[in-house]
Short mmCIF file of C-alpha atoms and ligand atoms in Angstrom, two decimals:
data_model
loop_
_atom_site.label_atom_id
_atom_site.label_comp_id
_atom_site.label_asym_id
_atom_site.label_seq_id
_atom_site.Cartn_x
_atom_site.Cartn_y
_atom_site.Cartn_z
CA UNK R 201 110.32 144.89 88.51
CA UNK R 202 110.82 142.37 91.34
CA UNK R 203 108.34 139.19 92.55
CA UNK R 204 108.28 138.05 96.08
CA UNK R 205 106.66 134.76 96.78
CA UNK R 206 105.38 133.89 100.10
CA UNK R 207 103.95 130.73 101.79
CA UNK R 208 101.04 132.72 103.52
CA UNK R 209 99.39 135.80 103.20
CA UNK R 210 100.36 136.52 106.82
CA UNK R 211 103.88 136.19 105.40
CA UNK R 212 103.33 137.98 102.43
CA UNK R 213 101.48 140.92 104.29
CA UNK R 214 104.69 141.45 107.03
CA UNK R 215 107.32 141.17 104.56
CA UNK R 216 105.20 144.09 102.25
CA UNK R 217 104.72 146.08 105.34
CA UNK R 218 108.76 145.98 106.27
CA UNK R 219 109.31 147.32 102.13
CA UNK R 220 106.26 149.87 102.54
CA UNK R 221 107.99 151.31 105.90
CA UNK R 222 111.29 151.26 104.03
CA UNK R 223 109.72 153.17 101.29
CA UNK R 224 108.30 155.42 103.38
CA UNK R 225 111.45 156.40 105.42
CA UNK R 226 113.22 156.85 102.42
CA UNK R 227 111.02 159.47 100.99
CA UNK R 228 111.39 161.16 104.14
CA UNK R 229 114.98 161.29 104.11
CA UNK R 230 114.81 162.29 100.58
CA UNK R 231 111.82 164.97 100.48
CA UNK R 232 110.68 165.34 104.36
CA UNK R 233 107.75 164.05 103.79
CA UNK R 234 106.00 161.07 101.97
CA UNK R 235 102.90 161.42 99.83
CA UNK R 236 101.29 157.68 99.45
CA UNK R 237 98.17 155.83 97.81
CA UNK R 238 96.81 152.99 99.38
CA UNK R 239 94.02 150.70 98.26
CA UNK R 240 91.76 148.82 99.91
CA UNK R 241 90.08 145.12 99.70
CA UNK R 242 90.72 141.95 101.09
CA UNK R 243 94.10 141.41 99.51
CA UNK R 244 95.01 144.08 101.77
CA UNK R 245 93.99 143.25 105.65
CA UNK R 246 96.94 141.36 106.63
CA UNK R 247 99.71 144.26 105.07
CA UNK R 248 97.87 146.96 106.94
CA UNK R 249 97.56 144.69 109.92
CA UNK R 250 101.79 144.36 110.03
CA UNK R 251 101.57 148.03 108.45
CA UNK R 252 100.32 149.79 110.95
CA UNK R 253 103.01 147.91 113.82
CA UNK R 254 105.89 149.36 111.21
CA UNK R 255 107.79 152.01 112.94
CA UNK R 256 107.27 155.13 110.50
CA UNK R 257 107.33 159.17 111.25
CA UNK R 258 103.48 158.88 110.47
CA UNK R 259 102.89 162.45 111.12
CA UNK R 260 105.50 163.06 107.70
CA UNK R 261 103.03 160.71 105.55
CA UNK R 262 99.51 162.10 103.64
CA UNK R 263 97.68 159.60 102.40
CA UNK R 264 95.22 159.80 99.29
CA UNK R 265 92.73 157.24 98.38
CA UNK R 266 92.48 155.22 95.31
CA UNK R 267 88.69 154.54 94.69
CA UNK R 268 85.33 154.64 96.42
CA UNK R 269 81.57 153.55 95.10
CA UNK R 270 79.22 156.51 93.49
CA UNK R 271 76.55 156.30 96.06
CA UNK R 272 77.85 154.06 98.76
CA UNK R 273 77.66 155.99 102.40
CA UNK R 274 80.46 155.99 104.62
CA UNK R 275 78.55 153.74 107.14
CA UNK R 276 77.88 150.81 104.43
CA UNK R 277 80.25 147.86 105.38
CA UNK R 278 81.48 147.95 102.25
CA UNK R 279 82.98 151.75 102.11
CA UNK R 280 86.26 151.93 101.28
CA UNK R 281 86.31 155.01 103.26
CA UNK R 282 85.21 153.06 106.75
CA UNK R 283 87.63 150.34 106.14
CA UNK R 284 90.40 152.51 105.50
CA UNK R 285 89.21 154.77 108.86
CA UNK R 286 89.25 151.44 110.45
CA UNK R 287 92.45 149.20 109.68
CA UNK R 288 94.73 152.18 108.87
CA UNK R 289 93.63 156.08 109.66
CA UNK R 290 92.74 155.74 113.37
CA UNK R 291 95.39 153.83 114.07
CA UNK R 292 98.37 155.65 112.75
CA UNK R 293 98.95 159.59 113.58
CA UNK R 294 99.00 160.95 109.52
CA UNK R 295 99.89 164.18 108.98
CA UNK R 296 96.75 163.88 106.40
CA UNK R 297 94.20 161.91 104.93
CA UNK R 298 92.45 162.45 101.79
CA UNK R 299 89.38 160.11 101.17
CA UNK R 300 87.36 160.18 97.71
CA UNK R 301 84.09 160.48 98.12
CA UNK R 302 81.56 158.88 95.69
CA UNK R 303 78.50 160.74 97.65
CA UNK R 304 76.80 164.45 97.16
CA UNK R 305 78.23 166.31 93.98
CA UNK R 306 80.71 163.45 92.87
CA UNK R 307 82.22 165.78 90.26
CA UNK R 308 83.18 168.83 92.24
CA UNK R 309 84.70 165.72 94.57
CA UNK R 310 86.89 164.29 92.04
CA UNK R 311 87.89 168.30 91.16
CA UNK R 312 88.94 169.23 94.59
CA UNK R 313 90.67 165.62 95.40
CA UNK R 314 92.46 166.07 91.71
CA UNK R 315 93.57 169.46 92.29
CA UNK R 316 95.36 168.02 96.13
CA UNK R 317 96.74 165.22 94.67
CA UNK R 318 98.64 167.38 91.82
CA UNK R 319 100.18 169.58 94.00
CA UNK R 320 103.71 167.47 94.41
CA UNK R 321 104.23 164.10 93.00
CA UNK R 322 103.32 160.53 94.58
CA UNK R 323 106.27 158.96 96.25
CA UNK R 324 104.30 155.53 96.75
CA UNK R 325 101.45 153.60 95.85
CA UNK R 326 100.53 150.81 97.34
CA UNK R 327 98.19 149.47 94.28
CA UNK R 328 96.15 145.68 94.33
CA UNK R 329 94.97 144.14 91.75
CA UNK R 330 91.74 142.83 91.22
CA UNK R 331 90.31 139.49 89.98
CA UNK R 332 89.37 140.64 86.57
CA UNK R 333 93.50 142.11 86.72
CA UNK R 334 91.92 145.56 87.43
CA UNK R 335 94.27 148.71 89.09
CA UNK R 336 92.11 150.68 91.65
CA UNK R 337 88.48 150.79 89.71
CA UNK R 338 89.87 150.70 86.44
CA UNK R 339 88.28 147.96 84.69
CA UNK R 340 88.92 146.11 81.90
CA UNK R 341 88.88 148.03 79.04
CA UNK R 342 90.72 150.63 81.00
CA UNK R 343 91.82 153.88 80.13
CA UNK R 344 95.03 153.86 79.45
CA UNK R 345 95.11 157.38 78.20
CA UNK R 346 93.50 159.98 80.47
CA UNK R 347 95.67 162.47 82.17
CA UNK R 348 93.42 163.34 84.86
CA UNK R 349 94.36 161.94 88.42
CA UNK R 350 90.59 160.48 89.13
CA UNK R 351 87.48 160.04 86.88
CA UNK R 352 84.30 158.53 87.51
CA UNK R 353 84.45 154.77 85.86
CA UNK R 354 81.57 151.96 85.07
CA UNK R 355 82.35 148.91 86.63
CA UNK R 356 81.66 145.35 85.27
CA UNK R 357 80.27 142.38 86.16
CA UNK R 358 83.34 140.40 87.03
CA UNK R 359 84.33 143.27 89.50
CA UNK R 360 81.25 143.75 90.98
CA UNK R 361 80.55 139.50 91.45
CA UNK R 362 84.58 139.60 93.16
CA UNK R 363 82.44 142.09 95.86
CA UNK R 364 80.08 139.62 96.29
CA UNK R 365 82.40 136.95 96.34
CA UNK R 366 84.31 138.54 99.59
CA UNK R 367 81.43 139.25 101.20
CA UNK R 368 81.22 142.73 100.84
CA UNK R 369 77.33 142.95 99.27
CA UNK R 370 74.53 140.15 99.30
CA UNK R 371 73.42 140.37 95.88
CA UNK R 372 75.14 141.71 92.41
CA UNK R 373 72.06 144.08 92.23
CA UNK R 374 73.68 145.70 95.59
CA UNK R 375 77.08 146.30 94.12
CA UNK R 376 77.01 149.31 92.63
CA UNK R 377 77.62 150.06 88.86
CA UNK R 378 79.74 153.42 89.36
CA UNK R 379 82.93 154.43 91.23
CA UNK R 380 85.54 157.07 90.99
CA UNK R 381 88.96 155.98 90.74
CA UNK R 382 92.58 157.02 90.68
CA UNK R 383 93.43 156.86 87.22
CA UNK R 384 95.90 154.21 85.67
CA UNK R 385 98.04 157.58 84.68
CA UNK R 386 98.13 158.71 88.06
CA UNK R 387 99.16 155.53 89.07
CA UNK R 388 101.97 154.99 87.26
CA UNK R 389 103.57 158.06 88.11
CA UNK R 390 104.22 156.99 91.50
CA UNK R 391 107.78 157.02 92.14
CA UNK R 392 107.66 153.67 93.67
CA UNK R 393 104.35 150.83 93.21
CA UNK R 394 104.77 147.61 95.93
CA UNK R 395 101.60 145.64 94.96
CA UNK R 396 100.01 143.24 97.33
CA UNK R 397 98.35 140.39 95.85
CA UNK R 398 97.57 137.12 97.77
CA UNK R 399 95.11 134.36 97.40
CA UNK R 400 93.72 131.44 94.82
CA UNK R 401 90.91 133.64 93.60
CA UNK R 402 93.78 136.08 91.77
CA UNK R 403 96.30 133.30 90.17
CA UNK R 404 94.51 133.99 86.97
CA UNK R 405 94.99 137.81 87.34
CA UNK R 406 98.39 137.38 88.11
CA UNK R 407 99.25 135.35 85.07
CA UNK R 408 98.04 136.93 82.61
CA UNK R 409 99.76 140.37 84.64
CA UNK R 410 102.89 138.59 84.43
CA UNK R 411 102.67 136.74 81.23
CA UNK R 412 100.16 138.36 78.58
CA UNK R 413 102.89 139.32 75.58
CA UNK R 414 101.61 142.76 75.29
CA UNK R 415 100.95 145.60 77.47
CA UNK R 416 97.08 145.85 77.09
CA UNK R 417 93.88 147.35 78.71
CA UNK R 418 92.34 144.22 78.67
CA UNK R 419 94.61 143.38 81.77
CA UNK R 420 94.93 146.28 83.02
CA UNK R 421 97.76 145.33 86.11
CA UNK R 422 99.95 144.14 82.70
CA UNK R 423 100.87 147.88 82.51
CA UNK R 424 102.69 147.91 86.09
CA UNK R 425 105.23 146.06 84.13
CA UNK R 426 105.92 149.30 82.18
CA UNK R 427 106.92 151.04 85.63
CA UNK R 428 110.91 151.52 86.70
CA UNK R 429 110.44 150.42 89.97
CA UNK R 430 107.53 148.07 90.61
CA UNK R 431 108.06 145.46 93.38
CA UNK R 432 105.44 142.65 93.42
CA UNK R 433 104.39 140.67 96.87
CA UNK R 434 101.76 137.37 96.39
CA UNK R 435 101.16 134.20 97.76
CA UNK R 436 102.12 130.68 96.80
CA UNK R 437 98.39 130.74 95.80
CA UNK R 438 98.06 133.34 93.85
CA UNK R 439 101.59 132.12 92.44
CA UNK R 440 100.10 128.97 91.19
CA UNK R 441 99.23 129.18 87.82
CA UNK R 442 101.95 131.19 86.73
CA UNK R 443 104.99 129.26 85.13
CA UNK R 444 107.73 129.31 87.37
CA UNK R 445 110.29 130.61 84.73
CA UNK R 446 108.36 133.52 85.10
CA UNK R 447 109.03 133.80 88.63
CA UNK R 448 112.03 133.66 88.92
CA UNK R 449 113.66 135.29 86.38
CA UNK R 450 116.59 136.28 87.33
CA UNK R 451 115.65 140.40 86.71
CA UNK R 452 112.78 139.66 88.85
CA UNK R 453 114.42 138.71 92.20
C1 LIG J 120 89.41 146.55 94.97
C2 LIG J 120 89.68 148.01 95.35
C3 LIG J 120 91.10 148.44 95.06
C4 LIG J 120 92.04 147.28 95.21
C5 LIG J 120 91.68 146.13 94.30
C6 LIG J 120 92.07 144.79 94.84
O1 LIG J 120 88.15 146.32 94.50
N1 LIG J 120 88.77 148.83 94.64
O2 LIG J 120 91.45 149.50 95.90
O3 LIG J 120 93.35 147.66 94.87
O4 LIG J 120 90.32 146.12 93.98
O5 LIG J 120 91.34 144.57 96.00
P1 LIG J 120 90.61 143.21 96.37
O6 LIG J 120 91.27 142.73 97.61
O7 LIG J 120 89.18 143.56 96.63
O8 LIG J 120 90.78 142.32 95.22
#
């Protein structure tokens, strides 16, 4: 595990773009190809901004998506699919792009995007974390336990308030209550997790992800700490409540 501290987000966001590339490359040295998860929120627009300026063999790199609202269409301004189409897919030449899809039969969805996604491992997610220390849609409790690489998950109240928070919905009773996720299972086995986590509103998330004495699904980000190589990049804001002997730990740098 490694943290990297940053004055800005802009900072933050170019300096986890440069690693992403790097990862990138090297999985197409090693493999010929990289296979990559990428989430989505606001924590994320200034890495894809710098990511997308990275010089990478795109057309080597398939992307699959983390998580996506039951219900939500594509033209809502708060799709995960359009803002992925927007600040990353049309700008970059991927090989592929696999979106979940939370509309029509949301089962036979999570099947076929399951049955891609196990065909060769992950090389690299690029996983946030959310203000309630959620890992794609996987809420507190979170299942820690399922071996399937997406389900369909409940999300609550603090998650869906963060969506009104940013912006995303006007009201709580427009967030909506389901989603399908990438597992925490599938997660983790990604060879390589660089997490991108700026701003004030997540220095509570990121203490208790760096400092909570167990492992436990009640944060669920704390079990990113369990993974061989897990490289965080935040903010001096969302580095503020957590004690700097934390920080920098000497494994950590
Ligand atoms: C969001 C998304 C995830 C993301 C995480 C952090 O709600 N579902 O893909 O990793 O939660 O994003 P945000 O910037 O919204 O906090």
């Amino acid at each position: 595990m490694k943290i990297s501290v940053f004055k800005t987000p802009a900072e933050m966001g170019a300096a986890a773009a440069k690693e992403i590339a790097r990862a990138i490359s090297a999985a197409i040295r090693r493999n010929g190809g990289c296979r990559m998860a990428l989430s989505t929120g606001s924590s994320q627009f200034e890495m894809f901004e710098a990511l997308v300026r990275e010089p990478v063999e795109w057309p080597r790199v398939t992307m699959f998506h983390l998580d996506e609202y039951v219900g939500l269409p594509e033209t809502h301004g708060a799709s995960f699919r359009k803002y992925l189409k927007e600040r990353f897919v049309s700008r970059v030449p991927l090989k592929k792009a696999w979106f979940v899809s939370g509309e029509g039969d949301v089962e036979a969805n999570i099947e076929a995007l399951s049955k891609k996604i196990s065909e060769a491992p992950v090389d690299l997610g690029v996983i946030g974390i959310g203000e309630n220390g959620h890992i794609a849609f996987n809420d507190p409790p979170a299942d820690f336990d399922t071996a399937a690489p997406y389900k369909l998950v409940s999300l609550d109240d603090r998650c869906r308030r963060q969506q009104v928070g940013e912006g995303w919905f006007a009201t709580l009773e427009d967030v909506p209550r389901q989603a399908v996720s990438m597992t925490v299972r599938q997660i983790l086995s990604c060879k390589k997790i660089i997490t991108v986590c700026p701003h004030a509103v997540k220095a509570e998330a990121i203490k208790l992800t760096l400092t909570s004495p167990e492992v436990t699904n009640l944060v669920p980000a704390t079990i990113l700490r369990t993974h061989p190589d897990w490289h965080l990049f935040i903010d001096e804001a969302a580095a503020a409540l957590t004690p700097s002997e934390t920080l920098n730990k000497e494994e950590y740098r």
